[in-house]
Coordinates of C-alpha atoms in Angstrom, one line a residue:
M1 CA 0.0 0.0 0.0
P2 CA 1.4 3.3 -1.0
K3 CA 2.7 5.5 2.1
D4 CA 0.7 8.6 0.8
R5 CA -2.4 6.7 -0.3
P6 CA -5.3 9.0 1.2
L7 CA -8.1 7.1 3.2
P8 CA -11.4 7.2 1.7
N9 CA -14.0 9.3 3.5
A10 CA -16.1 7.3 6.0
P11 CA -19.8 7.7 6.4
T12 CA -20.8 10.8 8.4
G13 CA -22.8 10.7 11.7
Q14 CA -25.7 13.0 10.4
Q15 CA -29.0 13.0 12.6
V16 CA -31.4 11.1 10.7
P17 CA -33.6 8.3 11.7
A18 CA -31.8 5.0 12.3
E19 CA -33.4 3.1 9.5
Q20 CA -32.0 5.5 7.1
F21 CA -28.3 4.9 8.1
D22 CA -26.3 2.8 5.8
M23 CA -24.4 0.5 8.0
V24 CA -21.1 0.7 6.1
F25 CA -17.7 0.9 7.7
H26 CA -14.3 1.2 6.2
C27 CA -11.6 -1.0 7.5
Q28 CA -7.8 -1.8 7.0
L29 CA -5.5 -4.4 8.5
A30 CA -3.3 -2.5 11.0
H31 CA -0.2 -3.7 9.6
G32 CA -1.0 -2.6 6.0
S33 CA -3.6 -3.5 3.5
P34 CA -6.1 -2.1 0.9
T35 CA -9.3 -0.7 2.5
K36 CA -12.2 -2.8 2.5
Q37 CA -16.1 -2.0 3.3
I38 CA -17.6 -3.9 6.3
R39 CA -21.3 -4.3 6.7
D40 CA -24.1 -6.7 8.0
F41 CA -23.0 -7.1 11.4
T42 CA -25.0 -6.6 14.9
N43 CA -22.2 -7.8 17.2
V44 CA -18.5 -8.2 17.5
K45 CA -18.4 -11.9 16.4
Q46 CA -20.2 -11.0 13.1
L47 CA -18.1 -7.8 12.7
Y48 CA -14.9 -10.1 12.7
E49 CA -16.7 -12.6 10.5
S50 CA -17.2 -9.8 8.1
M51 CA -13.8 -8.5 8.2
A52 CA -12.3 -11.9 7.7
K53 CA -14.4 -12.4 4.6
A54 CA -13.4 -9.2 3.2
F55 CA -9.7 -9.6 3.8
G56 CA -9.5 -13.4 3.0
L57 CA -8.5 -14.4 6.6
S58 CA -9.7 -16.7 9.3
T59 CA -11.8 -15.1 11.9
N60 CA -9.5 -16.6 14.4
D61 CA -6.7 -14.6 13.0
I62 CA -8.3 -11.4 14.3
L63 CA -7.2 -10.2 17.7
Y64 CA -9.1 -6.9 18.2
C65 CA -9.8 -3.7 16.5
T66 CA -8.7 -0.1 17.1
L67 CA -10.5 3.1 16.0
N68 CA -8.9 5.6 13.6
T69 CA -5.4 4.4 14.3
H70 CA -3.3 1.5 13.2
K71 CA -1.3 1.5 16.4
V72 CA -1.7 -0.7 19.5
D73 CA -3.3 2.2 21.4
M74 CA -5.7 0.7 24.1
S75 CA -7.5 4.2 24.5
R76 CA -8.8 3.7 21.0
L77 CA -9.7 0.2 21.3
L78 CA -13.1 -1.2 19.8
G79 CA -15.7 -1.9 22.5
G80 CA -19.3 -2.1 22.3
Q81 CA -19.7 1.3 20.2
I82 CA -18.5 2.4 16.8
G83 CA -18.9 6.1 15.9
L84 CA -20.7 5.9 12.5
D85 CA -17.8 7.9 10.8
D86 CA -15.2 5.8 12.6
F87 CA -12.4 3.9 10.6
L88 CA -11.7 0.6 11.8
F89 CA -8.2 -1.2 12.1
A90 CA -8.1 -4.9 12.6
H91 CA -5.0 -6.2 14.5
V92 CA -4.2 -9.9 13.5
K93 CA -2.0 -12.5 14.9
G94 CA 1.8 -12.0 14.8
K95 CA 4.5 -13.9 16.5
A96 CA 3.9 -16.1 19.3
K97 CA 6.0 -16.1 22.4
T98 CA 6.5 -18.0 25.7
V99 CA 7.2 -16.3 29.0
K100 CA 8.0 -17.9 32.4
V101 CA 7.3 -15.9 35.5
V102 CA 7.7 -16.2 39.1
K103 CA 4.9 -14.6 41.0
D104 CA 6.5 -12.5 43.8
G105 CA 3.6 -10.9 45.2
P106 CA -0.3 -11.0 45.0
A107 CA -0.5 -8.5 42.1
L108 CA 1.0 -9.0 38.7
G109 CA 0.3 -5.3 37.5
L110 CA -1.8 -6.5 34.5
T111 CA -5.3 -5.1 33.2
I112 CA -7.0 -7.6 31.0
S113 CA -9.7 -7.1 28.3
D114 CA -11.1 -9.2 25.6
N115 CA -12.3 -8.8 22.1
G116 CA -15.8 -10.0 22.7
A117 CA -15.1 -13.0 20.5
G118 CA -13.2 -15.3 22.5
Y119 CA -9.6 -13.7 22.9
A120 CA -8.4 -12.1 26.1
F121 CA -5.3 -9.5 25.9
I122 CA -3.2 -7.4 28.0
K123 CA -4.8 -3.9 28.0
K124 CA -2.4 -2.3 30.6
I125 CA 0.7 -3.0 32.4
R126 CA 1.2 -1.0 35.7
E127 CA 4.5 0.8 35.8
G128 CA 6.9 -0.7 38.5
S129 CA 4.9 -4.0 38.6
L130 CA 6.1 -7.6 38.4
M131 CA 5.0 -7.7 34.6
H132 CA 6.5 -4.2 33.9
R133 CA 9.9 -5.9 34.7
V134 CA 9.4 -8.8 32.0
P135 CA 10.5 -7.0 28.8
E136 CA 8.8 -9.7 26.7
V137 CA 5.4 -9.1 27.7
A138 CA 3.7 -5.9 26.3
V139 CA 0.3 -4.2 26.0
G140 CA -1.8 -5.6 23.1
D141 CA -0.5 -9.2 23.5
H142 CA -3.1 -11.8 23.3
I143 CA -2.9 -14.4 26.2
S144 CA -3.4 -17.8 24.6
K145 CA -2.5 -20.1 27.3
I146 CA -1.7 -20.1 31.1
N147 CA 0.5 -23.1 32.2
G148 CA -0.5 -24.7 29.1
N149 CA -4.3 -24.4 29.5
D150 CA -6.0 -22.9 26.3
L151 CA -7.9 -19.8 27.1
T152 CA -9.7 -19.5 23.8
G153 CA -13.3 -18.6 24.6
C154 CA -12.5 -17.2 28.0
R155 CA -13.7 -13.8 29.2
H156 CA -11.4 -11.2 30.4
F157 CA -12.5 -11.7 34.2
E158 CA -11.9 -15.6 33.9
V159 CA -8.5 -15.0 32.7
A160 CA -7.7 -12.2 35.4
R161 CA -9.0 -14.8 38.0
M162 CA -6.6 -17.4 36.7
L163 CA -3.8 -15.2 37.3
K164 CA -5.1 -14.0 40.5
E165 CA -5.1 -17.7 41.8
V166 CA -1.4 -18.5 40.9
V167 CA 0.3 -19.2 44.1
I168 CA 2.7 -16.6 45.3
G169 CA 6.4 -17.8 45.0
K170 CA 5.2 -20.3 42.1
E171 CA 6.5 -19.9 38.5
F172 CA 3.8 -19.9 35.8
T173 CA 3.9 -19.9 32.0
L174 CA 2.3 -17.5 29.6
E175 CA 2.0 -18.2 26.1
L176 CA 1.4 -14.9 24.3
V177 CA 0.5 -13.9 20.6
E178 CA 1.7 -10.3 19.7
P179 CA -0.3 -8.4 17.0
K180 CA 1.5 -8.3 13.6
Q181 CA 3.7 -5.3 13.1
S182 CA 3.5 -2.9 10.3
L183 CA 6.2 -2.9 7.6
E184 CA 5.0 0.4 6.1
S185 CA 3.8 3.7 7.5
I186 CA 0.2 4.3 7.3
A187 CA -1.6 7.6 6.9
P188 CA -1.1 9.8 10.0
R189 CA -3.9 10.2 12.4
S190 CA -4.6 13.9 11.0
Q191 CA -5.3 12.3 7.6
Q192 CA -8.0 9.8 8.8
S193 CA -11.7 10.4 9.4
G194 CA -13.6 9.5 12.4
T195 CA -14.4 10.6 15.9
G196 CA -11.3 9.0 17.6
D197 CA -12.3 7.6 20.9
V198 CA -16.0 8.0 20.3
K199 CA -16.3 11.2 22.3
A200 CA -17.6 13.6 19.7
G201 CA -19.8 16.6 20.4
A202 CA -23.5 16.8 20.1
G203 CA -24.9 15.5 17.1
K204 CA -22.8 12.5 16.6
K205 CA -24.2 9.1 16.9
T206 CA -22.7 5.6 17.4
L207 CA -23.7 1.9 16.5
R208 CA -23.7 0.1 20.0
M209 CA -23.5 -3.5 19.9
K210 CA -25.3 -4.9 23.1
R211 CA -24.3 -8.1 24.9
S212 CA -28.0 -9.3 23.8
G213 CA -26.8 -9.4 20.4
E214 CA -28.7 -6.4 19.2
A215 CA -27.4 -3.5 17.6
V216 CA -28.9 -0.1 18.0
V217 CA -28.0 3.4 16.8
E218 CA -27.6 6.0 19.7
D219 CA -26.5 9.4 20.3
V220 CA -23.0 10.0 21.7
A221 CA -23.3 10.1 25.5
S222 CA -22.7 13.5 27.2
D223 CA -19.4 14.3 28.7
E224 CA -20.7 13.9 32.2
V225 CA -22.2 10.4 31.4
L226 CA -18.8 9.4 29.6
L227 CA -17.0 10.6 32.8
T228 CA -19.3 8.4 35.0
I229 CA -18.8 5.3 32.8
K230 CA -15.0 5.9 33.0
K231 CA -15.0 5.9 36.8
I232 CA -17.0 2.7 36.8
D233 CA -14.5 1.2 34.4
E234 CA -11.8 2.2 36.8
K235 CA -13.6 0.3 39.5
L236 CA -13.8 -2.8 37.3
E237 CA -10.0 -2.6 37.1
E238 CA -9.5 -1.9 40.8
F239 CA -11.7 -4.9 41.9
I240 CA -11.6 -7.4 39.1
G241 CA -8.7 -6.5 37.0
I242 CA -10.3 -5.8 33.7
R243 CA -11.4 -2.9 31.5
D244 CA -14.5 -3.2 29.4
D245 CA -16.3 -0.1 28.1
E246 CA -19.5 -1.9 27.1
L247 CA -19.9 -3.7 30.4
S248 CA -19.2 -0.4 32.3
T249 CA -22.0 1.1 30.1
T250 CA -24.4 -1.6 31.0
I251 CA -23.5 -1.4 34.5
H252 CA -24.1 2.4 34.4
D253 CA -27.5 1.9 32.9
L254 CA -28.5 -0.6 35.5
A255 CA -27.2 1.7 38.3
K256 CA -29.1 4.6 36.8
A257 CA -32.3 2.6 37.0
A258 CA -31.7 1.3 40.3
K259 CA -33.5 2.9 43.4
D260 CA -30.8 1.7 45.8
S261 CA -27.8 -0.4 46.0
E262 CA -29.8 -3.5 46.6
S263 CA -31.6 -3.1 43.7
L264 CA -28.5 -2.7 41.7
A265 CA -27.2 -5.8 43.2
G266 CA -30.3 -7.6 41.9
G267 CA -30.0 -6.4 38.5
L268 CA -26.3 -7.1 38.3
D269 CA -27.3 -10.8 39.5
T270 CA -29.9 -11.0 36.8
Q271 CA -28.2 -9.3 33.9
L272 CA -24.6 -10.4 34.6
P273 CA -24.5 -13.4 36.6
D274 CA -21.1 -14.6 35.6
F275 CA -19.2 -11.8 37.2
E276 CA -20.2 -12.1 40.9
F277 CA -19.3 -8.3 41.8
P278 CA -18.1 -7.9 45.4
D279 CA -20.4 -5.8 47.7
D280 CA -18.0 -3.0 48.0
F281 CA -18.0 -2.6 44.1
I282 CA -21.7 -2.5 44.0
L283 CA -21.9 0.2 46.7
D284 CA -19.2 2.3 45.0
V285 CA -20.7 2.1 41.7
Y286 CA -24.3 3.1 43.0
E287 CA -22.6 6.1 44.8
I288 CA -20.8 7.2 41.5
V289 CA -23.9 7.1 39.7
H290 CA -26.1 8.7 42.5
P291 CA -23.8 11.0 44.1

């Protein structure tokens, strides 16, 4: 792909009824490729299937996507929402590597996320932590196995729990897959279309892919709501060791509708039974949403 080849204009986010939106998104492979159009999906798994078909890949080759940048930038990671003018970059499997680590304390310093389609990966490494001192481990690496156990299909909270359960003082093995690296430069951020991290101003819309499998077009949330969701996401990291924008948005919506923390606990047990949120987390979230 030529270095100076401009990206095509992506669909604009005009305020029109949802049924009038032409759900077409533009996509490239993050390490370099022609631009393809992606359509006909209502959830992340279908999105990856559409990308794989467009680029002649296996769906299993796709690790995750970023919005409006080819870089491994976790602040622009695709979650459950895509701005209608966002440009997608698919990061695919690159080099595999194996790392042996001795757990020297209760915390490894990793924040785990997942791609919504069966792959968990490292979203953040805390500076000064044990994993920060292991140079082979990097943000964006897919965690494929822990001590030989295949993690395909595991959610981020399950992987975080497995790592937490490793006995202090014991050696454990991580099998990782890094995203394929670019061999050519791609158009700089200033030449790309899109809302960036889906925090555009009034009038912008996003496609939200809900956990139920439904996809709906929504107005971009206000700055106040986005800040509240960010605080909930930070609590997820603090209590569970994961980051998940769509999960945090769902929790925010449940908390907003709850009359008290007990109602919120009941809603979380009903809607998100796999997570087993601790009581302190539920109280903190309710107080964040209802200060």
